[in-house]
Each structure stands twice: as C-alpha cells, then as structure tokens.
XYZ file of C-alpha atoms in Angstrom:
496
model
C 0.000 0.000 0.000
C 1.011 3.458 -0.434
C 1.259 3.802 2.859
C 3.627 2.039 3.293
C 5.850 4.160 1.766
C 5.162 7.229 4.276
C 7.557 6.572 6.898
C 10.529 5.587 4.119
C 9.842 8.734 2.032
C 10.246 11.155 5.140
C 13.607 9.622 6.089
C 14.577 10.495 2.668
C 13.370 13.908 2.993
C 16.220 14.423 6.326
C 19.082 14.662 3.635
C 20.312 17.646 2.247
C 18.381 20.838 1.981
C 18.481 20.824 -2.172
C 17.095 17.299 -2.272
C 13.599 17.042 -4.282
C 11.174 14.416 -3.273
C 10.129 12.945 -6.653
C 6.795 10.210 -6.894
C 6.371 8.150 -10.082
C 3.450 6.775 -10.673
C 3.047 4.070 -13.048
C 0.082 2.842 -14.860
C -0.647 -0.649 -15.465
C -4.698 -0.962 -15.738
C -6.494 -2.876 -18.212
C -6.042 -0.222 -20.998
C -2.321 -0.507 -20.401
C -2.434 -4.225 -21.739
C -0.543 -3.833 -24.924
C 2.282 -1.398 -23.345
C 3.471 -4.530 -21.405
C 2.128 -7.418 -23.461
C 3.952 -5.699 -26.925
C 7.938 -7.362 -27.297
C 8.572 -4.282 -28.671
C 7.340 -2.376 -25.789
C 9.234 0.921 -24.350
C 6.990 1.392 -22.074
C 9.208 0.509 -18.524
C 12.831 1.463 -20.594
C 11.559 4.985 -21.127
C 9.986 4.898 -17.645
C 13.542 3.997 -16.392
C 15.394 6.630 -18.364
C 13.346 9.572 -17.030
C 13.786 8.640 -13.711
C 17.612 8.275 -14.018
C 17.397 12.327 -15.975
C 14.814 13.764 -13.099
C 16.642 12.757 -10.120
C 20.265 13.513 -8.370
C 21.930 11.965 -6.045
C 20.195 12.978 -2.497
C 16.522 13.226 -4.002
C 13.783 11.220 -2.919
C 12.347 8.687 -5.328
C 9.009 6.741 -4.765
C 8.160 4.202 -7.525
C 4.624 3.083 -7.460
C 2.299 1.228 -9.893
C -1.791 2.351 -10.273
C -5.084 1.388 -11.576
C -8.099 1.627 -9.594
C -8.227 1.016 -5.575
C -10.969 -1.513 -4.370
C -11.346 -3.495 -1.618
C -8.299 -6.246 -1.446
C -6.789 -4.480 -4.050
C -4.959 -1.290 -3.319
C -3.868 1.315 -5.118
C -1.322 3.288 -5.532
C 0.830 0.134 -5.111
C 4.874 0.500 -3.476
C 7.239 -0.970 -5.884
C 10.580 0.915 -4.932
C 11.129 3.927 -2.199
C 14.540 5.124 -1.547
C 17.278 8.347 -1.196
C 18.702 8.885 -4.929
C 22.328 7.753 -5.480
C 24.917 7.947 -8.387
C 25.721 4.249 -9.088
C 22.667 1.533 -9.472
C 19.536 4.040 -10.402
C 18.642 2.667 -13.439
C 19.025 -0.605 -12.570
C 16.874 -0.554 -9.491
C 14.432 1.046 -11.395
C 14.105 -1.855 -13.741
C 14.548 -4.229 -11.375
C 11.404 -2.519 -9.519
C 9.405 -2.612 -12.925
C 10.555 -6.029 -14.399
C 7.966 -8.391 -12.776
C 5.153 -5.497 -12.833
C 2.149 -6.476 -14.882
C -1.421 -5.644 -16.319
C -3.564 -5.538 -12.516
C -6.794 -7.497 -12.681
C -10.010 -6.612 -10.033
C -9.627 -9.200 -7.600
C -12.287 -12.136 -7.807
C -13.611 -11.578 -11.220
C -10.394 -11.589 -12.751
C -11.661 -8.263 -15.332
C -9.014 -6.257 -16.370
C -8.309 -3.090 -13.531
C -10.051 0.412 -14.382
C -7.784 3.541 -13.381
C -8.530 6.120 -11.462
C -5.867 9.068 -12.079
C -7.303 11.815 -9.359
C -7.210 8.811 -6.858
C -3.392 8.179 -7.805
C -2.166 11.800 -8.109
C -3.633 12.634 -4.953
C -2.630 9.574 -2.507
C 0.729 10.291 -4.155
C 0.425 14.149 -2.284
C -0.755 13.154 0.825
C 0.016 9.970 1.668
C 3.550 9.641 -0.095
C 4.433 13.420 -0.360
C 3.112 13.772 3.327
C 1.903 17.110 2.487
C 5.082 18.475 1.472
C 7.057 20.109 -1.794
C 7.787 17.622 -4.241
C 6.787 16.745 -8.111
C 4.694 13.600 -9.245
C 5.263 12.371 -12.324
C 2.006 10.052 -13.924
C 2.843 7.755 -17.073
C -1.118 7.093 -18.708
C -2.817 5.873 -21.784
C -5.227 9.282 -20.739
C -8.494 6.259 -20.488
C -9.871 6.030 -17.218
C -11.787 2.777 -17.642
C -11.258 0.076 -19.648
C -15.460 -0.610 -19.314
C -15.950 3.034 -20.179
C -18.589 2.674 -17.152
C -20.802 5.619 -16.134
C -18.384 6.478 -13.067
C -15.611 7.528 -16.056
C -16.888 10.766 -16.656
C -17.006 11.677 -13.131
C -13.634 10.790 -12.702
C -12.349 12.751 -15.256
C -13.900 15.794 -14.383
C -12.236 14.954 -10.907
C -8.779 14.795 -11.856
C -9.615 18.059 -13.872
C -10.652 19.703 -11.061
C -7.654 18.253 -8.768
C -5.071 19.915 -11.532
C -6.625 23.395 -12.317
C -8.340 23.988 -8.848
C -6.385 22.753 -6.338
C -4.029 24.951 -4.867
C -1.332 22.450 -3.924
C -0.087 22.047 -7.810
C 1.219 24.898 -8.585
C 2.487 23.985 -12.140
C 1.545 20.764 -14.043
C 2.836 19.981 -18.041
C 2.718 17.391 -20.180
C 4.375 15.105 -22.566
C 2.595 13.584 -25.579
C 4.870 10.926 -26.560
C 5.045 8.420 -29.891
C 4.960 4.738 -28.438
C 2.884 2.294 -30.949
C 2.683 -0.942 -29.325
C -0.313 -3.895 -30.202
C -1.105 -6.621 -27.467
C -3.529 -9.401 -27.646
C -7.063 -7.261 -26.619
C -5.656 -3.803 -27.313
C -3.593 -1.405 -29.149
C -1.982 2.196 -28.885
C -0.180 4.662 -30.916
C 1.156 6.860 -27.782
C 1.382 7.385 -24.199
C 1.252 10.708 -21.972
C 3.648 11.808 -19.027
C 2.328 14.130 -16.879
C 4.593 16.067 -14.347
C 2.610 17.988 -11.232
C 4.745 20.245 -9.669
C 3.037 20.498 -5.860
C 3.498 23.473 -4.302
C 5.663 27.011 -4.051
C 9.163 24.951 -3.998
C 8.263 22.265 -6.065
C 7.104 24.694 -8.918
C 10.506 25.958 -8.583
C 12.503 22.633 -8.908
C 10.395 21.866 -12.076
C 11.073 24.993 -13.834
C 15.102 23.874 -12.750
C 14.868 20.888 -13.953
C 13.211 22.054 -17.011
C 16.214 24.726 -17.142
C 19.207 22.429 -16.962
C 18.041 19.977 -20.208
C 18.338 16.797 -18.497
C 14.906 15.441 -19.002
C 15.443 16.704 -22.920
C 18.026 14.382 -23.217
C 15.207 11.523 -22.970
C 12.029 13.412 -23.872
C 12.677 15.502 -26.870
C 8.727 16.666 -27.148
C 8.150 19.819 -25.406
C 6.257 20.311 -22.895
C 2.694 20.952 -22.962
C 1.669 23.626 -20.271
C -1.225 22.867 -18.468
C -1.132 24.937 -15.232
C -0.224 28.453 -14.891
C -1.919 29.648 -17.367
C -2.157 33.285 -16.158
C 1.369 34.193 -15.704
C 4.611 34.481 -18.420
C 2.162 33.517 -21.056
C 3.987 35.696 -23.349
C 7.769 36.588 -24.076
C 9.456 40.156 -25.329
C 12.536 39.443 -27.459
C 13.832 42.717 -28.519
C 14.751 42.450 -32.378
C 15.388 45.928 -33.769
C 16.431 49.222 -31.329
C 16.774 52.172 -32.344
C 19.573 54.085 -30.094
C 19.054 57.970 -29.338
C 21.698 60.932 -28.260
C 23.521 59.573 -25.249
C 21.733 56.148 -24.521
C 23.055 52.858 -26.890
C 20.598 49.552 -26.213
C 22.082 45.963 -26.349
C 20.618 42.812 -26.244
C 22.072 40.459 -23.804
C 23.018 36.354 -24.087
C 19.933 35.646 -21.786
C 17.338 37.901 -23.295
C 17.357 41.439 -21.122
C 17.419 44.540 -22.598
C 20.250 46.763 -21.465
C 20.364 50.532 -21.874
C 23.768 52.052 -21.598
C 23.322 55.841 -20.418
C 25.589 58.566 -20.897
C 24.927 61.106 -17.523
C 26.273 63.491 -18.933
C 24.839 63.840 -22.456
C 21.202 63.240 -20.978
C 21.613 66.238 -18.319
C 20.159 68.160 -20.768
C 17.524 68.341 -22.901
C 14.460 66.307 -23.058
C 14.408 63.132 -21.671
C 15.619 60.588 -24.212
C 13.258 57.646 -25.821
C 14.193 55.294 -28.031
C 11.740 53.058 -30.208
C 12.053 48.972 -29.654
C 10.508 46.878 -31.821
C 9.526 43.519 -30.059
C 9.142 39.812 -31.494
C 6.265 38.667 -28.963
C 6.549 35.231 -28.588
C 3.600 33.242 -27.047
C 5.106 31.045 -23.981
C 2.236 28.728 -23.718
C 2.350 25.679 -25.922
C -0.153 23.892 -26.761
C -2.510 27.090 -26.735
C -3.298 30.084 -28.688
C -4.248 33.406 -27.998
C -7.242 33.860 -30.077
C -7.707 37.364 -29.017
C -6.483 39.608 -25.488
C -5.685 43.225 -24.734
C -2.080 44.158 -24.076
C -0.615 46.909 -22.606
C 2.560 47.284 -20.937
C 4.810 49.395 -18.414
C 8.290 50.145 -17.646
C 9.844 50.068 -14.206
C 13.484 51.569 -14.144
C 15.112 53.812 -11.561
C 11.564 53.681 -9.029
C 10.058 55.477 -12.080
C 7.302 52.842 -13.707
C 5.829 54.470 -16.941
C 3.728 52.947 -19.375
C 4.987 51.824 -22.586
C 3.628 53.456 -25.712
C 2.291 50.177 -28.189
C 2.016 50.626 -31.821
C -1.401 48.385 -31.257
C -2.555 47.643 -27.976
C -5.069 43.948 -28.610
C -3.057 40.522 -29.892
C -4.977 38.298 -32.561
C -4.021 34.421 -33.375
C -0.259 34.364 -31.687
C 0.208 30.698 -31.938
C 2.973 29.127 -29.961
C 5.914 28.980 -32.443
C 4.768 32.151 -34.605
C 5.656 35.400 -33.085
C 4.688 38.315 -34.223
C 6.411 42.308 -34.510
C 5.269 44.613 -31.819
C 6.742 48.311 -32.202
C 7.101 50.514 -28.771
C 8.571 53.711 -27.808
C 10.258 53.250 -24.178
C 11.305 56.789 -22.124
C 14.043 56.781 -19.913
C 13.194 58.288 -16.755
C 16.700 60.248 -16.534
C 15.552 62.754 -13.748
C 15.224 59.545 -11.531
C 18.814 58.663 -12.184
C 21.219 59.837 -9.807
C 23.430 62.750 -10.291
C 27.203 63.014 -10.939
C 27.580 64.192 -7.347
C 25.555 61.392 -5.574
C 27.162 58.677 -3.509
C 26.284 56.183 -6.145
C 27.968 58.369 -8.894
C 31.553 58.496 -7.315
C 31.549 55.326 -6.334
C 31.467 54.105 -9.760
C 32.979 56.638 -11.290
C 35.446 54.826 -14.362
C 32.710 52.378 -14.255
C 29.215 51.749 -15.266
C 26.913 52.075 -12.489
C 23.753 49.636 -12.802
C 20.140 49.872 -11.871
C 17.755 46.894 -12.743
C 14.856 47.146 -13.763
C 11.895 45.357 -15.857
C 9.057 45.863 -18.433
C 5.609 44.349 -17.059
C 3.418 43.119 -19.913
C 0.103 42.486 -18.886
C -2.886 40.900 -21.490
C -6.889 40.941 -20.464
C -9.445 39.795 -22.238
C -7.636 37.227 -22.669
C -9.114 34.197 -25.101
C -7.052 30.425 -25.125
C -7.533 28.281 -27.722
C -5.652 24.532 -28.051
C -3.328 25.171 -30.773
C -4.553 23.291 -34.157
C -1.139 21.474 -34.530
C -1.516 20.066 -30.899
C -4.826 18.932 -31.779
C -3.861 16.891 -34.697
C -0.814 15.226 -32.735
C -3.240 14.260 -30.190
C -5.434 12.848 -32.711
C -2.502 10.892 -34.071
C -1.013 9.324 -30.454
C -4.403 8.956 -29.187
C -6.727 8.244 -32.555
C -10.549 7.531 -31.742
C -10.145 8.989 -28.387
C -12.111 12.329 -27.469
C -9.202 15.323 -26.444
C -8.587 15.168 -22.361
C -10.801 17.547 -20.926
C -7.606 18.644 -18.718
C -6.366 20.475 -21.841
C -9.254 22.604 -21.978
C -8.501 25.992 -20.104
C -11.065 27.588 -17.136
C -12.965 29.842 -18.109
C -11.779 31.848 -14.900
C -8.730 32.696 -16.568
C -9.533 36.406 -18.200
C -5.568 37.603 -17.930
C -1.845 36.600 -17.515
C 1.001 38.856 -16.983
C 5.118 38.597 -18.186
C 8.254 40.536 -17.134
C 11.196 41.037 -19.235
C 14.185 42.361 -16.880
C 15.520 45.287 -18.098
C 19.495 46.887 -16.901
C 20.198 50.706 -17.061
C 24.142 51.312 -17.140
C 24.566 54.901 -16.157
C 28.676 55.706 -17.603
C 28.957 59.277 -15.330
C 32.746 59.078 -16.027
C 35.698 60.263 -13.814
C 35.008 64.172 -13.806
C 33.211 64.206 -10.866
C 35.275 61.657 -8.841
C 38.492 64.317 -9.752
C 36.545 66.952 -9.060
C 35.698 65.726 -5.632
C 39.411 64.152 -5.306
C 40.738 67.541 -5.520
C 38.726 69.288 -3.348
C 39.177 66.655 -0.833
C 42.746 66.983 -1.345
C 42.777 70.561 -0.565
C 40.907 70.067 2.347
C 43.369 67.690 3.435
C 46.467 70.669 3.112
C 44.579 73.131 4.840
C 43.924 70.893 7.575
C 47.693 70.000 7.640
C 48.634 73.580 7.336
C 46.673 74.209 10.400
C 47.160 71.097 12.172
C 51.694 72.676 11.911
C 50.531 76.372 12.582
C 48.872 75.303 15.519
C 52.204 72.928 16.669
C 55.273 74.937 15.480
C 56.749 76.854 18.641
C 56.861 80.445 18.038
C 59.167 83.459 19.615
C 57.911 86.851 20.729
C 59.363 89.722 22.036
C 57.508 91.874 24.838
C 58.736 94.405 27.493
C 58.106 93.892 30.747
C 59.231 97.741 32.895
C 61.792 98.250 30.062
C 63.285 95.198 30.116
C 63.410 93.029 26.933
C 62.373 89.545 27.102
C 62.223 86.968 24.672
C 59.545 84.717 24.995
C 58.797 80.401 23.578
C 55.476 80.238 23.218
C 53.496 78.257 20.282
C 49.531 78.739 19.665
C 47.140 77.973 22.575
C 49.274 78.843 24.876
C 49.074 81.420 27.542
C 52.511 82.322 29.558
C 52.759 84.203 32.342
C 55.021 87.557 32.897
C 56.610 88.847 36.037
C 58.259 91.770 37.336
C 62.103 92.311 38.418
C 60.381 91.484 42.277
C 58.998 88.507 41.025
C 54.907 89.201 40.865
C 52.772 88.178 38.229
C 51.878 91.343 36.227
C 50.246 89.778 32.395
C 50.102 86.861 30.972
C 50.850 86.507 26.883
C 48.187 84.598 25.392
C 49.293 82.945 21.990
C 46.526 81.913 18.980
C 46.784 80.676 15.585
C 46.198 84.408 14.246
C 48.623 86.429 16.617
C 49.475 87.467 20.585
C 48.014 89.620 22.951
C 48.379 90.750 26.891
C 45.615 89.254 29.033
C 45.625 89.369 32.847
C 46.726 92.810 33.088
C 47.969 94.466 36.677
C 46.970 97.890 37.452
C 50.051 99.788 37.139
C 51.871 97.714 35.444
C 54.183 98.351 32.050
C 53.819 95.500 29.647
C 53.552 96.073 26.062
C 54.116 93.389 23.313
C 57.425 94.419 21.427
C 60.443 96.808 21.922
C-alpha cells in the first residue's frame, strides 16, 4: 500500500536541503495491456530513463504502480522507495518494474479500471506527506477500460484536482510516440504528466526544465497545463533604435540593457528610443485567439507605461511570433546625479540599476493550438481530447516581465573633481594642524626690560616683574598674541 511508503519517504526527505522528493506513478490498468504485453514495448525502458534524468543523487524517489483502488486491491501500489544515489539508479528502477504487470479486479479476474485523481492525490498526501515535491504520472489518458458511467465523473475529478487545487502549482505534459499492439488492445502513444506540488516544487520543475536533463530523454516539449495566467507571453527585442547619449544591447539571456551617458542626458528632453519587439507566445499547446495588451516600464523607481504601436493581440500561436513596435522613455531625472554617492563610487565604471518591463494581457481568449490537436489525434486516434487540456474559463488575464538593466557611464570628472577638493581640504587641515604645533618666539617688554619669549599657539605664559609678581600673561593663537591678565600699574607692552 502506499502507505507504506510514508515513513521511508520522510527519512529520505532528512538529507540535504536541495534534495527534491520525486513520486512516479506508473500505470498498469487494463487499458495498459498492450504497453506490457507488446515485445517491442518501451513502455518501462523509457519509464527507467526519465527517472535516471529527473533525479540527483540525495533526491527522494518513490516508484509506485496504479489502476483503480478496491477493496483487497490497493492502489497506488509501493514498488521501490529510496534516497537517490549515483551508481545503481537505473538498474533498481528496472529491477522494480521487471515483474510489474497488467492488474486485474480481484475475484472476477476483469481487467483493472484507473482512477488518475485517486493516484495523483494519494501520491500528495500519503507519499508526499503534504510536502514540496513533483509527481510524475505515465497514462494511456483512459480512465476505464469498461468506459462505465463512473468515467466521466472521474475525469472531471482529476480536472478539477489539476486546475483547482491549490497544492499544484504547475503541471505539463508530454505527448509521446509509443505504438505498441497486445492481444485485446492497441496504442499509438502514451502521456507523461509532471505535477509540480506546491511554491518549492514549482521551482525545482522549472530547474529541472532549465538544466536539459529530461530533454536528453524526452525531446517533445512540454505541454503547459497549469499556470496559465502568468509568463504567457515573451518580449525578445529584435530591432532598437539608439538615441543621443543612450546605446541599447541585447544580452546572451534575453534582457534589454540601456547604456546611459549622464552626462549627455543632463540636458535636454528626456531621451526615448523606439524597440521593436518579437512577442513570442510562452504557452504551448494554446493560442491566444484574441487579449488586450498593454505594458509598463519600471526603471530607476520610475514605472511608466509603454507606448504600443497596437494595444489587442490576434491568433499568436505558440511557435509564430509576431512584430510589436514601442517607444520606451528613460526616466533620466530619476537617475542619480554626478555628485551622488552612487555616482563616485562608480565613477570609471558603469553604475547599474535593474529594472523590468511588465506586460500584462486581459481579455484574454485560449484556444488549443490546431497542430496540438492533430498530434493528439494521431497518439491517441478515436479517443475524445482530455478535458484537462481545456482551459477555465476563470482565466480572463496573464502577466510577463522582461528584466531590463540601465548602465549609467557618469565618467571620472566628478570623482576628480571631488578628489581635488578633498585633497585641498586635506592641506589646509595640515597647514593648520603645523601652525597650531610649530613653537613660536615673541618679544615683549616687561618695565623696560626686553624679554624673549617660547610660546606656540594655545598657549598662555605668564610675565613677572624684576620682584617677582605676576603682572600679564601673553596669550598665543593661531592668528597672533596679545596681553591678558593685566595688573593695574603695570608696564607690559608686546614688542620693543
């Protein structure tokens, strides 16, 4: 029982903080007959192979077969749990799958039916325990070998399980090319569906998507079923044309980088340049039949809106972008000045402020892309289209960012400029710092008697008379000398 598994999978889950918990759920109900009756079969290889490219040593890997739970006959079904390593994967994958075969209802002896909400969601709760993690479903797409009245129910279960429920996060899928002919039944393909369940797993699918190991296996790609109301679109810039003191560049990994001049965009109106866009829909298998667009910059805590030659999108099928002309203003009174902090830090050097260009579309209208239709057709022939490929109605809008990098060059003027003065500072500091130290002689007469006096500034010496009493005292400052403490009577002058 899956349950089983529970206690095994958490153990798994102590390792390192990286580690993804991975669940692979493998069909084998009575529709499934020819994928393991069929010599020619890939069915468990390629179910071997993408385990070995989703997992790294440390993960967490569950391997369990599914049809349809009933009494005395359980399902999800344990076949392998264990903590990922780097030598004996694929083996002990296909050791796990060698003796697995078509289930049967117990009694009877009928082939299995499947139930694919009941599998996906004992896989998040019971082997998942709740947590992060992705679960990966290899299906036929048939629910019931019977086609029995509970089908349609089911389906619109597992429909509501992927698009409603707020623990998957992200879900795509892989129509794949696997002909195979058994004794009862036959297929032309199979589907792998990977569930990404929630915040953290979401983000160790799109990884794994990112690093091209599951390509290596799975050339199709992947079918999006869930987001569908964010990065539905992409902004590749394709033609820029550069004004007075700002020069655009494309960079390796798609932003937009605007190289700013401070000092030939102090004056003057602020500068904008005009971008045309290839906009790229992000969504395959769908296409935007028809949404509103409209975009806005964010750079330097200034967000502006972007000016759009046309501001509604019409037919952008996945794989078929289409030109989209803009004129972007740079918010240059935002950008610091040559005498900020900022600016003489990285003077010589280009200072750099990120920012990003929001692209949001309403009214938005998804249609399943004709060419996905007729591959579905072809894998899956006499078989209606899943309803899980039809997007809610709920979804109205989706949003995209493209980051965006402002270099502002405010060259080494300023820095100098402040160097000097600094410098100065410094000297007249020093010049002070040796008036005030240097000793210093002055002459004063004391009842016509010359007397030279060492004295240096701050100081304050006292005078006496031939009988010895205290009769001034010379008080010394950076600017000069004078006679302080004074007696009645007495003759003290500064000098001959």
């Amino acid at each position: 029982m899956m349950r089983v598994l529970l206690a095994g999978l958490l153990a798994a889950l102590a390792g390192p903080a990286h580690a993804t918990s991975h669940v692979f759920l493998v069909q084998n109900s009575g529709w499934m007959e020819p994928f393991f009756t069929d010599p020619s079969s890939q069915y468990k290889p390629l179910i071997a192979e993408v385990v070995t490219a989703a997992t790294q040593p440390g993960d967490a890997l569950v391997l369990a077969a599914f049809n349809q739970g009933l009494p005395g006959a359980p399902s999800p079904r344990a076949l392998m749990s264990r903590s990922v390593d780097d030598k004996s994967q694929r083996e002990a994958v296909r050791a796990a799958l060698a003796p697995l075969t078509v289930a049967r209802k117990p009694h009877g002896g009928a082939l299995a039916d499947t139930d694919l909400g009941e599998a996906v969601g004992s896989a998040m709760t019971q082997a998942l325990g709740g947590k992060p993690g992705l679960v990966w479903l290899f299906t036929n797409n048939k629910n019931s070998p019977n086609n029995d009245q509970a089908t349609a129910q089911r389906n619109r279960e597992f429909y509501q399980l992927i698009h409603s429920g707020a623990a998957i996060r992200k879900a795509v899928a892989f129509p794949l090319h696997m002909p195979v002919k058994g004794e009862r039944y036959s297929a032309n393909g199979l589907m792998v569906y990977v569930f990404a369940v929630q915040e953290q797993g979401m983000r160790e699918l799109d990884a794994l998507l990112r690093s091209g190991r599951l390509q290596k296996v799975i050339t199709e790609p992947p079918a999006r079923l869930k987001p569908l109301d964010a990065d539905t679109v992409r902004l590749v810039p394709t033609r820029v044309e550069n004004v007075p003191g700002v020069t655009f560049a494309t960079l390796p990994d798609g932003r937009l980088r605007a190289d700013v001049d401070a000092q030939a965009t102090a004056n003057g109106p602020p500068p904008a340049a005009r971008i045309t866009w290839r906009l790229e829909n992000a969504i395959y298998p769908y296409t935007i039949a028809h949404a509103r667009i409209a975009a806005q910059s964010s750079l330097a805590g200034a967000v502006k809106p972007l000016a759009l030659a046309h501001d509604d999108v019409a037919a952008l099928a996945p794989g078929k972008p289409q030109p989209l002309a803009s004129t972007m203003a740079l918010p240059v009174a935002n950008l610091p000045g040559k005498w900020s902090l900022a600016a003489l830090q990285s003077a010589g050097s280009a200072q750099v402020l990120p920012g990003r260009i929001d692209v949001q579309l309403s009214d938005q209208k998804l249609e399943l892309s004709q060419a996905f239709r007729q591959r579905m057709a072809t894998l899956f022939p006499g078989d209606p289209l899943p309803d899980i490929f039809t997007p809610p109605e709920r979804i109205q809008g989706s949003r995209a960012a493209l980051p965006v990098e402002v270099r502002l060059q405010h060259g080494a003027a300023p820095l100098l400029a402040a160097l000097g003065a600094l410098f100065a500072l410094l000297a007249a500091a020093a010049a002070l710092l040796i008036a005030a130290t240097r000793g210093r002689k002055v002459l004063v007469t004391v009842e016509g008697e010359q007397r030279t006096i060492h004295t240096k500034a701050g100081a304050k010496t006292p005078l006496y008379d031939r009988a010895g009493n205290r009769v001034a005292a010379l008080h010394t400052t950076l600017f000069g000398n004078k006679l302080t403490d004074l007696r009645e009577g007495a003759q003290v002058r500064i000098g001959r």
